Tab-separated table of C-alpha atoms in Angstrom:
chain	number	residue	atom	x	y	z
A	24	UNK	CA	-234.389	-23.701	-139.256
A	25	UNK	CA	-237.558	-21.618	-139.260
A	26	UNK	CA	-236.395	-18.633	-137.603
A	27	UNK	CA	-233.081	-18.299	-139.308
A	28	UNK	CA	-233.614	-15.150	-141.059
A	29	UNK	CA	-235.420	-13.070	-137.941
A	30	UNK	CA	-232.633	-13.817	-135.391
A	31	UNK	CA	-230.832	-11.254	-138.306
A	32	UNK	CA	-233.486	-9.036	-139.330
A	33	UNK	CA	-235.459	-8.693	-136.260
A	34	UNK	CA	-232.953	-6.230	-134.007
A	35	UNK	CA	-233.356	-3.593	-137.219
A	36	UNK	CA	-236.901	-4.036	-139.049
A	37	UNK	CA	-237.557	-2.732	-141.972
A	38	UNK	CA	-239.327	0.340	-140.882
A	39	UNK	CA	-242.843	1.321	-142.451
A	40	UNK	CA	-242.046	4.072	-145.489
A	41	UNK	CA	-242.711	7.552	-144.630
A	42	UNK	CA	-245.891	9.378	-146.071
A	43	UNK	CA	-245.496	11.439	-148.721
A	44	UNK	CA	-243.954	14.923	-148.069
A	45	UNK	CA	-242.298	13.803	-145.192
A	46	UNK	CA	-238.733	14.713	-144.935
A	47	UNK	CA	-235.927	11.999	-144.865
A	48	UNK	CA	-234.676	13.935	-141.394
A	49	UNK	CA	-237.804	14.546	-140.316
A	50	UNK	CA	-237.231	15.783	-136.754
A	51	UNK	CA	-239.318	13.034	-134.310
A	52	UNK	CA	-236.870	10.090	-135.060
A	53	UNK	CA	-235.049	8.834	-132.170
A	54	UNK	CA	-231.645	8.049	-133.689
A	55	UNK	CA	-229.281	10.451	-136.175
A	56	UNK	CA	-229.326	9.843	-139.796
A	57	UNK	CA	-226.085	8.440	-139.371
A	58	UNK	CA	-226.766	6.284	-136.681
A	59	UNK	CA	-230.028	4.960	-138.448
A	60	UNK	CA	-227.424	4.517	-141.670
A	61	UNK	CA	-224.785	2.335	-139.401
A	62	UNK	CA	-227.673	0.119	-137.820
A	63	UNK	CA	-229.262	-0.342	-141.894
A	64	UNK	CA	-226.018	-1.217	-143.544
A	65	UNK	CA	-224.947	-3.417	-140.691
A	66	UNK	CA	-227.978	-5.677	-140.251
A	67	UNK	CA	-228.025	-5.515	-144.930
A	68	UNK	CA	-224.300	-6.757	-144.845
A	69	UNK	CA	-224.590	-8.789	-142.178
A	70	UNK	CA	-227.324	-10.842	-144.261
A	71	UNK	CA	-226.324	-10.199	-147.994
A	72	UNK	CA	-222.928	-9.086	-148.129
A	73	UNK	CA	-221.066	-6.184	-149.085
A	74	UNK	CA	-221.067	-6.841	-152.618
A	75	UNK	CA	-225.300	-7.800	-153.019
A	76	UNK	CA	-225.765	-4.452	-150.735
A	77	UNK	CA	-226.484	-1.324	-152.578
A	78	UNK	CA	-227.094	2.270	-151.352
A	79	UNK	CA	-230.573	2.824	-152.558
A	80	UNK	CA	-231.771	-0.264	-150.079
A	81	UNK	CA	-229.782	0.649	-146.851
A	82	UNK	CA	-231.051	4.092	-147.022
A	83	UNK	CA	-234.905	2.339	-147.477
A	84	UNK	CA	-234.129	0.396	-144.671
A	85	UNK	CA	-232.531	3.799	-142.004
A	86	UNK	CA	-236.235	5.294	-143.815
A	87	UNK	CA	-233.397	8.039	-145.067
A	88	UNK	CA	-232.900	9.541	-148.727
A	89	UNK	CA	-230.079	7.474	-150.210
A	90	UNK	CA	-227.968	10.935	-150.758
A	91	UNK	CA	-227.890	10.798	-146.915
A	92	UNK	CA	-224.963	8.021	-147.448
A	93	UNK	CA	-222.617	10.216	-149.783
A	94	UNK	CA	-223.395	13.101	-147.440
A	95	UNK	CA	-222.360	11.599	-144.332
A	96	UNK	CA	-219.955	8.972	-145.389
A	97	UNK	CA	-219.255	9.583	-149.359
A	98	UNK	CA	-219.496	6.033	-150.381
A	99	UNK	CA	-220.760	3.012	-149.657
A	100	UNK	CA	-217.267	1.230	-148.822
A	101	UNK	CA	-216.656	4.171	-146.447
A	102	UNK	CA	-219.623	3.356	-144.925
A	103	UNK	CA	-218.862	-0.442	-144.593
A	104	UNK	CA	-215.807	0.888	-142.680
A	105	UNK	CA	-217.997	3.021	-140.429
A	106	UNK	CA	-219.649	0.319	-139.825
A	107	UNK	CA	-216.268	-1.592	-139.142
A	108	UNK	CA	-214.664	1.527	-136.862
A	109	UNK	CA	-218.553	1.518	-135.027
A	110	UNK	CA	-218.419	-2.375	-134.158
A	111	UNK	CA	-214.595	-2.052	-132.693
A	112	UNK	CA	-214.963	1.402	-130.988
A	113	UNK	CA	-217.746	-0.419	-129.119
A	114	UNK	CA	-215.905	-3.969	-128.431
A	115	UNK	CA	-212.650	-2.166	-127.172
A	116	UNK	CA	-214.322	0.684	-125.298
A	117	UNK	CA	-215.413	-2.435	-122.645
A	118	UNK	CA	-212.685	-5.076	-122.712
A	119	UNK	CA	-210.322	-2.004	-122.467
A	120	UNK	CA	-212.088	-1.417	-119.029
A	121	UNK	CA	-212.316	-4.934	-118.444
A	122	UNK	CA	-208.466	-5.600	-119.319
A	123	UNK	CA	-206.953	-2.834	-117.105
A	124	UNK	CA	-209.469	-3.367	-114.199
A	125	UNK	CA	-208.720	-5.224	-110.959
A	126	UNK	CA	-208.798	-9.422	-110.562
A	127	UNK	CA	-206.510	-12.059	-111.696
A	128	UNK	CA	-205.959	-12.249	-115.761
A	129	UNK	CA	-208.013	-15.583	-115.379
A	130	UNK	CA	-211.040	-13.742	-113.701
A	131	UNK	CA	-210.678	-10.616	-115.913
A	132	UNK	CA	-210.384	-12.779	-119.274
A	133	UNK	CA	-213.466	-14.259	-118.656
A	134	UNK	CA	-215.158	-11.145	-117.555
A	135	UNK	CA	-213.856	-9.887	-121.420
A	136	UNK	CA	-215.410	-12.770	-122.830
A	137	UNK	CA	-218.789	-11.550	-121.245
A	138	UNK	CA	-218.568	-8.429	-122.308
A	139	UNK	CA	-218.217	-9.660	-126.030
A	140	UNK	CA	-220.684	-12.295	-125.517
A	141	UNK	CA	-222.911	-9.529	-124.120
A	142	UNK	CA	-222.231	-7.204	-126.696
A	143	UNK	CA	-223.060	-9.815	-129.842
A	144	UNK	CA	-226.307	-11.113	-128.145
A	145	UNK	CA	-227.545	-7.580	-127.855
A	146	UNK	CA	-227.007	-7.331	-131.276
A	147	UNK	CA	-226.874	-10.614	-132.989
A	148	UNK	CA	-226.805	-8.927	-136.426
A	149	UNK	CA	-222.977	-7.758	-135.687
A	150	UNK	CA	-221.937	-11.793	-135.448
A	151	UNK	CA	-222.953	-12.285	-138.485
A	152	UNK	CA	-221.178	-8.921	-140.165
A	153	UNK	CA	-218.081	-10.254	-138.650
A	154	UNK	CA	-218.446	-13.464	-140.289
A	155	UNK	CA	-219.113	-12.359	-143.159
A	156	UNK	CA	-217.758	-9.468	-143.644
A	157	UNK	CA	-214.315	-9.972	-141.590
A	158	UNK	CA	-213.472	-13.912	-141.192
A	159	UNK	CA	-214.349	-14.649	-145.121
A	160	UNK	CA	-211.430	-13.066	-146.902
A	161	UNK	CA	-212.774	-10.075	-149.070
A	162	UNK	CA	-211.070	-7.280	-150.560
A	163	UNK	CA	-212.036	-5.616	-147.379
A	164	UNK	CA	-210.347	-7.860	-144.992
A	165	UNK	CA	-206.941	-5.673	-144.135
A	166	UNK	CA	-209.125	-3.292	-143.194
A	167	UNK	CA	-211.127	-5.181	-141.462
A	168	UNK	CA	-207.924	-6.699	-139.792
A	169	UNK	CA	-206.468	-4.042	-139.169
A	170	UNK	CA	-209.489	-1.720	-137.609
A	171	UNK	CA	-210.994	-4.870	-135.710
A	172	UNK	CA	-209.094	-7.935	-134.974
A	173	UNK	CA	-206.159	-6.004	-133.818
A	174	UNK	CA	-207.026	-3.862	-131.716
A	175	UNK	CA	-208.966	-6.886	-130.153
A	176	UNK	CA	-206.053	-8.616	-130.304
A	177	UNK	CA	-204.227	-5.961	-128.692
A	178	UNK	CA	-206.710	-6.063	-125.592
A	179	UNK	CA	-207.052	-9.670	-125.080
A	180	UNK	CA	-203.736	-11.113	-126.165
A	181	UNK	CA	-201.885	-10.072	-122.311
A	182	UNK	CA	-204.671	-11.278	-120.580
A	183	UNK	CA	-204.802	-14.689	-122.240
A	184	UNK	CA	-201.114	-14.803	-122.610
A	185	UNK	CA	-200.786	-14.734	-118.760
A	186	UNK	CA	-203.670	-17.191	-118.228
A	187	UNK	CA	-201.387	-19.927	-120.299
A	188	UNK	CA	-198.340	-18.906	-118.585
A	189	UNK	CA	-199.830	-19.542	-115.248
A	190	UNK	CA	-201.254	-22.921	-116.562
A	191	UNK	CA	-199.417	-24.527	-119.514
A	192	UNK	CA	-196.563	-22.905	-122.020
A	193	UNK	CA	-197.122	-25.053	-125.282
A	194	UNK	CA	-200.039	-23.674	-126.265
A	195	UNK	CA	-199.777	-20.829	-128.925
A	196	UNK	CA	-201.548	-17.756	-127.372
A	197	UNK	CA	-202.564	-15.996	-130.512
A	198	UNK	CA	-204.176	-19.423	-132.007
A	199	UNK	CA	-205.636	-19.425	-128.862
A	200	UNK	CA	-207.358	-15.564	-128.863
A	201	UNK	CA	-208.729	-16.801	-132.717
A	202	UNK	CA	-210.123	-19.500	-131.667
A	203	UNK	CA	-211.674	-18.189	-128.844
A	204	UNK	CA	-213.507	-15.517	-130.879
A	205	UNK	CA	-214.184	-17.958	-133.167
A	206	UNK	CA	-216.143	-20.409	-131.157
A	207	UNK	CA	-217.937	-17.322	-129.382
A	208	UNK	CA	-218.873	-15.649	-133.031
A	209	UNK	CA	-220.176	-18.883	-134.593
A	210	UNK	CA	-221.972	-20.018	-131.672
A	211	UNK	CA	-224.189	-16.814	-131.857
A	212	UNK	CA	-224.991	-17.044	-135.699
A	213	UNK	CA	-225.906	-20.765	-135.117
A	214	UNK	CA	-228.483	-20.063	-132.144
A	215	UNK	CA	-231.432	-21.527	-134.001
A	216	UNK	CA	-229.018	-24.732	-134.935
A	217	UNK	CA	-228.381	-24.532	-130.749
A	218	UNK	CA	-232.470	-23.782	-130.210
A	219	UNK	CA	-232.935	-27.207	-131.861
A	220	UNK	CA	-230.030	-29.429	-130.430
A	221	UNK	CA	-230.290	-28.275	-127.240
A	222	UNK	CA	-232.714	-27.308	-124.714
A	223	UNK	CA	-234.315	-24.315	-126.476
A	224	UNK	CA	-233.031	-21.351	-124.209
A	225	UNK	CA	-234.334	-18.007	-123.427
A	226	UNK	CA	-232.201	-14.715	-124.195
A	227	UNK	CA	-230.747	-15.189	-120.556
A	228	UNK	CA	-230.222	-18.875	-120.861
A	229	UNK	CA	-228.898	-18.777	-124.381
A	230	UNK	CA	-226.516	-16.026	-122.897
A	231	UNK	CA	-225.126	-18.363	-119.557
A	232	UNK	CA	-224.684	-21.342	-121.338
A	233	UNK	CA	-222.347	-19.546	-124.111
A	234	UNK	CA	-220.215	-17.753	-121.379
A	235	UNK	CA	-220.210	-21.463	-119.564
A	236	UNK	CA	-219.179	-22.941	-122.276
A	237	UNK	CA	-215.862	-20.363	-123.395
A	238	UNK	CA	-215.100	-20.217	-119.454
A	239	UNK	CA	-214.917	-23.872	-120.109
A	240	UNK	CA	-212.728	-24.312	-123.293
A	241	UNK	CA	-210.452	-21.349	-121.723
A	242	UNK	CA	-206.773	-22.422	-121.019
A	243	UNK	CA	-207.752	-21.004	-117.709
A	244	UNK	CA	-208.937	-23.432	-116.174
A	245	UNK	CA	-206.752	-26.148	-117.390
A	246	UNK	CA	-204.799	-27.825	-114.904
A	247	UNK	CA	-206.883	-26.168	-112.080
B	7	UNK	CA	-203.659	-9.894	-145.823
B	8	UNK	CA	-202.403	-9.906	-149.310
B	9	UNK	CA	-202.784	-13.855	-149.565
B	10	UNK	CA	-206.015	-13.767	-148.570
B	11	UNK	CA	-207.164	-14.816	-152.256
B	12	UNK	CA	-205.076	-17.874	-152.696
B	13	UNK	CA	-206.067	-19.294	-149.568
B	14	UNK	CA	-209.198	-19.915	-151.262
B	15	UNK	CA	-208.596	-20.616	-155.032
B	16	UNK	CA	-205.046	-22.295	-154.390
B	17	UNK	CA	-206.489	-26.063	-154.348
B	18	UNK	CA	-208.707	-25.022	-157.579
B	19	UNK	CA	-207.462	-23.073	-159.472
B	20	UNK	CA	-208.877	-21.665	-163.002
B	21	UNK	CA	-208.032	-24.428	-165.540
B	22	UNK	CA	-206.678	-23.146	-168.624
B	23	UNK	CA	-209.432	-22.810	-171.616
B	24	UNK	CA	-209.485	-25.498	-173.566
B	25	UNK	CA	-208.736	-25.307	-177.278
B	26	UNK	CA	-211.296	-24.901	-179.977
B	27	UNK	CA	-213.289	-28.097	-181.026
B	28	UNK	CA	-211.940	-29.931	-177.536
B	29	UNK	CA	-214.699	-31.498	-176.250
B	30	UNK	CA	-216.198	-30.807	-172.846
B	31	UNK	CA	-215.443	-34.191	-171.772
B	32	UNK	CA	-212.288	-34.969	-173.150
B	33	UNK	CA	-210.261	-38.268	-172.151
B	34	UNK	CA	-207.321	-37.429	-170.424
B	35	UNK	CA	-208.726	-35.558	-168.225
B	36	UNK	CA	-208.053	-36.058	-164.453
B	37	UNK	CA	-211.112	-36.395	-162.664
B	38	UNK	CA	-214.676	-37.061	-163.609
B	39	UNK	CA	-216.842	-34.547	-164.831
B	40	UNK	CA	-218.795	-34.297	-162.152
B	41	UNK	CA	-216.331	-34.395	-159.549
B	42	UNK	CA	-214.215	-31.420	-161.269
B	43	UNK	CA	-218.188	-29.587	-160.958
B	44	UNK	CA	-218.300	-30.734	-157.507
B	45	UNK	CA	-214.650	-28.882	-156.974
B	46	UNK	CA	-215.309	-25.631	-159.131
B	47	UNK	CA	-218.520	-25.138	-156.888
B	48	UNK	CA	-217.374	-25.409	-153.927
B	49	UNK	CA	-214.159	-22.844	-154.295
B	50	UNK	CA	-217.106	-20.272	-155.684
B	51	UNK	CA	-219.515	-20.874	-153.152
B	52	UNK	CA	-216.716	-20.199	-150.567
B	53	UNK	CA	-215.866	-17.511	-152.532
B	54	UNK	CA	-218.706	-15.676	-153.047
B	55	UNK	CA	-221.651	-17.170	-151.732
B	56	UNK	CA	-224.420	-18.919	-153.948
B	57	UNK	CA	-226.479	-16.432	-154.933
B	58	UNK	CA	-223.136	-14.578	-156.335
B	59	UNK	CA	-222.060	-17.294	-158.264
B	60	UNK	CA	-224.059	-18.274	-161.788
B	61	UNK	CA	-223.955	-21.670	-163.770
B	62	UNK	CA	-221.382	-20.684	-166.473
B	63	UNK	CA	-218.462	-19.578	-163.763
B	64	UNK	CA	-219.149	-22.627	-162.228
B	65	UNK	CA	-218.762	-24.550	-165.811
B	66	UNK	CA	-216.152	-22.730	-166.796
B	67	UNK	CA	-213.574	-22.997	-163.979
B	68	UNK	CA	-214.708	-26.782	-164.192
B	69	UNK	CA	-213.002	-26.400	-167.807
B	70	UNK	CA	-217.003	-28.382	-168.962
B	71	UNK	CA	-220.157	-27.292	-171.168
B	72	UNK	CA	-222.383	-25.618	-168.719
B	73	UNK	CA	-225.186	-28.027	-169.866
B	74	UNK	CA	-223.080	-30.570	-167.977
B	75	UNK	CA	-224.803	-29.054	-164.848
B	76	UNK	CA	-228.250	-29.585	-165.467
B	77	UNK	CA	-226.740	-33.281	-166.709
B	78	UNK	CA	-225.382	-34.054	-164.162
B	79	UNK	CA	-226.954	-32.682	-160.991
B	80	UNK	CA	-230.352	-30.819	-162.902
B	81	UNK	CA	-229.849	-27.563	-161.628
B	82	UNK	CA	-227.409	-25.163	-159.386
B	83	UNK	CA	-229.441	-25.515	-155.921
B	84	UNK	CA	-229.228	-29.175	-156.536
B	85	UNK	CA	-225.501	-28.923	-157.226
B	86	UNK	CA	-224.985	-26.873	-154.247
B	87	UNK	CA	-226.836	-29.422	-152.213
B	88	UNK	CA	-224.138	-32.161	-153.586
B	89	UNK	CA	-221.651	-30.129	-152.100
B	90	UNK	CA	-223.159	-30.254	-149.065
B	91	UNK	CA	-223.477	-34.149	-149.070
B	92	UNK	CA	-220.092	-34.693	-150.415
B	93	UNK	CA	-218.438	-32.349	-147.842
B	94	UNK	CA	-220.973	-34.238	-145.211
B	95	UNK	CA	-219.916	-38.226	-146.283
B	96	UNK	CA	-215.898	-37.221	-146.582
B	97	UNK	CA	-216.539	-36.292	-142.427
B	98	UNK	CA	-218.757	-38.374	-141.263
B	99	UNK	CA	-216.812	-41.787	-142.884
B	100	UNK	CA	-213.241	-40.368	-140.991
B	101	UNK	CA	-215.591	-39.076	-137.913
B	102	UNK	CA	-217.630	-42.690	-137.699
B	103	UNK	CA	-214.027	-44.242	-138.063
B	104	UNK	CA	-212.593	-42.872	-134.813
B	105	UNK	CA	-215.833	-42.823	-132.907
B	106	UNK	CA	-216.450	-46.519	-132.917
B	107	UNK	CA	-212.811	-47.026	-132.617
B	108	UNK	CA	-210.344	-48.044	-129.883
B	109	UNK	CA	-209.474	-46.071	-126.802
B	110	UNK	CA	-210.777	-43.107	-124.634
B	111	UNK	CA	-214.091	-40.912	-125.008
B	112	UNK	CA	-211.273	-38.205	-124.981
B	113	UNK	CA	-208.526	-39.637	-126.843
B	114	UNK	CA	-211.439	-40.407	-129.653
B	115	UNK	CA	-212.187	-36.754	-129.234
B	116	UNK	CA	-209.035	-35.807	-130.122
B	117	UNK	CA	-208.381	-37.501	-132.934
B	118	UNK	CA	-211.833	-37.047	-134.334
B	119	UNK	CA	-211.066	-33.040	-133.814
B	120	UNK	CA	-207.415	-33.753	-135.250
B	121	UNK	CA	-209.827	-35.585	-138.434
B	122	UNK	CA	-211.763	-32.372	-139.180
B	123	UNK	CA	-208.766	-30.212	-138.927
B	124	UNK	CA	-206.613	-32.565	-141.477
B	125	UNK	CA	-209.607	-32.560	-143.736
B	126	UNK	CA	-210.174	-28.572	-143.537
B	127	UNK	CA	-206.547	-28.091	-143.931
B	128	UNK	CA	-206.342	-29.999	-147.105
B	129	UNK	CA	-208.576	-28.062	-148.458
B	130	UNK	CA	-209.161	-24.826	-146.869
B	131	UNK	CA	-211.956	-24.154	-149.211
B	132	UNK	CA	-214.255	-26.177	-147.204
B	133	UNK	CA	-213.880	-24.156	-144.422
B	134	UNK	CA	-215.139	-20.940	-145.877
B	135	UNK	CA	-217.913	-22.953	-147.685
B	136	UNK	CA	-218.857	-24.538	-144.060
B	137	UNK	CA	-218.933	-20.480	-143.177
B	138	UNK	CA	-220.520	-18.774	-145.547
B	139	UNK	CA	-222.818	-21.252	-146.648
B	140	UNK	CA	-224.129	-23.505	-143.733
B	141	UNK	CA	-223.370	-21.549	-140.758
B	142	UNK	CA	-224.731	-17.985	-142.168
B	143	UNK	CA	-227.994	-18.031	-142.082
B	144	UNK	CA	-229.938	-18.917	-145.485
B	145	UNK	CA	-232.710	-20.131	-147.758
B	146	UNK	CA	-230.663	-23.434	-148.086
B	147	UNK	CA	-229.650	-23.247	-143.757
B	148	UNK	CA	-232.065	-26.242	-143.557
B	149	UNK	CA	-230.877	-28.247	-145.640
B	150	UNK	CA	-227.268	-27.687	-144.214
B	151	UNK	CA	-228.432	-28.211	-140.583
B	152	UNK	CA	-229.970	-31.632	-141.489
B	153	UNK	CA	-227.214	-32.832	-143.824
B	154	UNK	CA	-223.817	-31.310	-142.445
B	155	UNK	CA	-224.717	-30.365	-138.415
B	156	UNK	CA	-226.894	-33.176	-137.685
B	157	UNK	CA	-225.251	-35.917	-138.933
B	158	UNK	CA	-221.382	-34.731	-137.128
B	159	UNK	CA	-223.486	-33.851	-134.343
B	160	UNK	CA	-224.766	-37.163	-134.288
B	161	UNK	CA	-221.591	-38.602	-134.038
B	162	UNK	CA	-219.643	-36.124	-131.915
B	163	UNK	CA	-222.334	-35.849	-129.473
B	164	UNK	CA	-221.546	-38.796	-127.440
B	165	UNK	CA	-217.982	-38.399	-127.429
B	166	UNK	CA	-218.724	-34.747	-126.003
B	167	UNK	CA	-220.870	-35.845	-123.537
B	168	UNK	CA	-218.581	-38.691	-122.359
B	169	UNK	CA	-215.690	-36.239	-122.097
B	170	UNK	CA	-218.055	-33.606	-120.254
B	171	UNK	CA	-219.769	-36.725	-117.980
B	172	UNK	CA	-215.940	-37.467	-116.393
B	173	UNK	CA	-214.812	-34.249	-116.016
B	174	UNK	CA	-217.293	-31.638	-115.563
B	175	UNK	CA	-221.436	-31.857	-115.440
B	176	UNK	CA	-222.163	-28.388	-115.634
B	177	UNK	CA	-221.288	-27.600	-119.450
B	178	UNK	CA	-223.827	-28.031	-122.239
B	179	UNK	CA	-222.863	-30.337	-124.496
B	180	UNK	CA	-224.527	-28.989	-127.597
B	181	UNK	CA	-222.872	-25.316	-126.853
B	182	UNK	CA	-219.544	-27.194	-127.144
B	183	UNK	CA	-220.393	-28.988	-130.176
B	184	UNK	CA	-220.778	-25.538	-131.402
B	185	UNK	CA	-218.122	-24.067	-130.208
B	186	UNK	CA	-215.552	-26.511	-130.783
B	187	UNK	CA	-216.160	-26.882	-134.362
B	188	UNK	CA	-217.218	-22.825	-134.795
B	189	UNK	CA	-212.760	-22.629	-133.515
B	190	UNK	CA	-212.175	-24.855	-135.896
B	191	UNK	CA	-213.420	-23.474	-139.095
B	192	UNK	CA	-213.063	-19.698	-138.446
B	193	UNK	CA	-209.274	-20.595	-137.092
B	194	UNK	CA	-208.495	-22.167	-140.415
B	195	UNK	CA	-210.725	-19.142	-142.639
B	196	UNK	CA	-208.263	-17.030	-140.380
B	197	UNK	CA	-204.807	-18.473	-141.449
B	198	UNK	CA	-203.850	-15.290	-143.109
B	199	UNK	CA	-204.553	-13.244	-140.200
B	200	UNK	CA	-202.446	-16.193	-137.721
B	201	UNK	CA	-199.067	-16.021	-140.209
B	202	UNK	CA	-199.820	-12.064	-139.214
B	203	UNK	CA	-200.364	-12.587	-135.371
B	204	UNK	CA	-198.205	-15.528	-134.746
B	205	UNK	CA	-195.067	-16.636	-135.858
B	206	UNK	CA	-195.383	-17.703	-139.636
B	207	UNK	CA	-196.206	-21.760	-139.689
B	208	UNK	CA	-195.835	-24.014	-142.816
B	209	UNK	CA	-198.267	-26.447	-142.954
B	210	UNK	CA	-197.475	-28.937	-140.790
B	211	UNK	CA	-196.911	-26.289	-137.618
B	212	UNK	CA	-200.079	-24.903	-138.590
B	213	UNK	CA	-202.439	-28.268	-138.551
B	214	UNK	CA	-200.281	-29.047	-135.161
B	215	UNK	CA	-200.656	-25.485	-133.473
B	216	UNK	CA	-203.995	-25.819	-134.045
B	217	UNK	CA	-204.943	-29.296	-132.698
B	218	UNK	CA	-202.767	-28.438	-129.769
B	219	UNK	CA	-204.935	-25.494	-129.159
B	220	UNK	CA	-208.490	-27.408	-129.984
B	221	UNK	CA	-207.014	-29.975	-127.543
B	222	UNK	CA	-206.482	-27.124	-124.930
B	223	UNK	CA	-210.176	-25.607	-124.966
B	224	UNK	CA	-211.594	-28.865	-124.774
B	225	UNK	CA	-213.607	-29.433	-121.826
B	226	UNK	CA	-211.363	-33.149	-122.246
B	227	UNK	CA	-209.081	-31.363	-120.210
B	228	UNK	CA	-210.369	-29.067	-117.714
B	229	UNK	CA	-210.148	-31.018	-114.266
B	230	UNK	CA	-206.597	-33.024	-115.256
């Protein structure tokens, strides 16, 4: 699995260090410190791990002094939960949209799973923090339950409760919203795995199949 | 998620130390060394990831002489890799079993799915290994693409494709390998967070909630 390691690293290279003199905040950077701090710490955790993660190499990675980090968040677990609070601000903002917009629940659940599917391609690096950093069971996960999977949860679970009303009642709607997630989550992570079993697939391609394939395992269109 | 923990170390736990002047290998005890190595690994790995976890943890929850390692497997990446083909042989032999057996491409499909989830559920710790340590990307990913993915894709794959032939010819079979088993193991990593979302299940509702929901987002379905 040659590329395993860029599909995480490329959407947040390294970035060259900064000459000497230069400040940390030097103006000329496109993003905030804090936003260059969120993007480092996500794609490090996302790869290593809370836990193998220290401060001194997220800051090297946002090209920031690592005093940046207690400044704007005071620790690196706070920043984990930035992180955390970043990722499901983002997710909610558009299936909340999605969720009270117009169309069936059917049509409108699988216009939600877009939007996440969207989202996670975009930025393949925040798969791989949830995996990680939210499935596996850490010290961190009631945050990480609390702060991500429900309000997720709280989105989606109407939507797909209807769309197994209208179709079949023995199926347990909130096994169904984690396993839907699931399958979506894992099948991003294991693109290269899916470069080399299937038909490699251009961002596009990669991106239709995936929504194919969760519009097909959807309770919504069984019985139809 | 305050059980988070014991979802992982529950099926191996920490041995008690044994007394002074027991040997490693003592008679009496249950299960083979290496098999009790095979066990202590695996729970860590899920745990906390192989670069995490050193020789003398491993040894130690084993209740063995950490010289037993390089003994009996020559060093950790190779005893990592026997996880990995362990885990691999206990699927494929129940997988190969249904496949070639009597009825259905979709009743096989079913109770091949049903297979992995009885397996997982016996010992959730596979699950979380299968997460953090073959579907996050790695140094060893290559080695758990050609020993774990390839070889249940192997036999899964035509299965799939029957199920997908009869019923629907637009979804990628591949992406549904993926997804299918990607529900799977993140469903059963998620337990904690379904006894929180759901009604509370003891075992036996759990294993059956599940396969009634793998059942429903299998393409096996869509078109009946």
């Amino acid at each position: 699995m040659p590329h395993s390691d860029s599909t995480l690293s490329s959407p947040v290279s390294p970035k060259p260090r900064r000459g000497r003199g230069r400040p940390a905040h030097a103006d000329g950077d496109a993003a905030p410190v804090s936003a260059r701090l969120l993007d480092a710490a996500t794609a490090l955790f996302a790869e290593q791990g809370f836990d193998a993660v220290g401060v001194r190499p997220i800051a090297n990675r946002a090209d920031v002094d690592p005093a940046m980090i207690a400044h704007h968040f005071g620790s690196k677990l706070a920043l984990w939960e930035a992180v955390v609070d970043r990722l499901s601000l983002r997710l909610t903002d558009r299936l909340a949209a999605v969720a009270l917009g117009p169309g069936s629940a059917s049509a409108r659940l699988d216009e939600a799973v877009g939007q996440i599917i969207d989202l996670l391609c975009d930025a393949p690096e925040l798969a791989a923090f949830i995996l990680r950093e939210v499935v596996l069971p850490s010290e961190r996960s009631a945050y990480g339950a609390a702060r991500l999977a429900n309000p997720i949860h709280h989105i989606l679970r109407p939507l797909i409760a209807d769309v197994v009303a209208e179709h079949r009642a023995d199926i347990d709607v909130d096994y169904l919203f984690v396993a839907l997630n699931g399958a979506i989550v894992v099948s991003i992570v294991s693109r290269p795995l899916l470069d080399r079993l299937a038909d490699p697939a251009d961002d596009a391609q990669f991106r239709a199949r995936l929504k194919a394939t969760m519009a097909a395992q959807m309770a919504a269109r069984i019985g139809i």
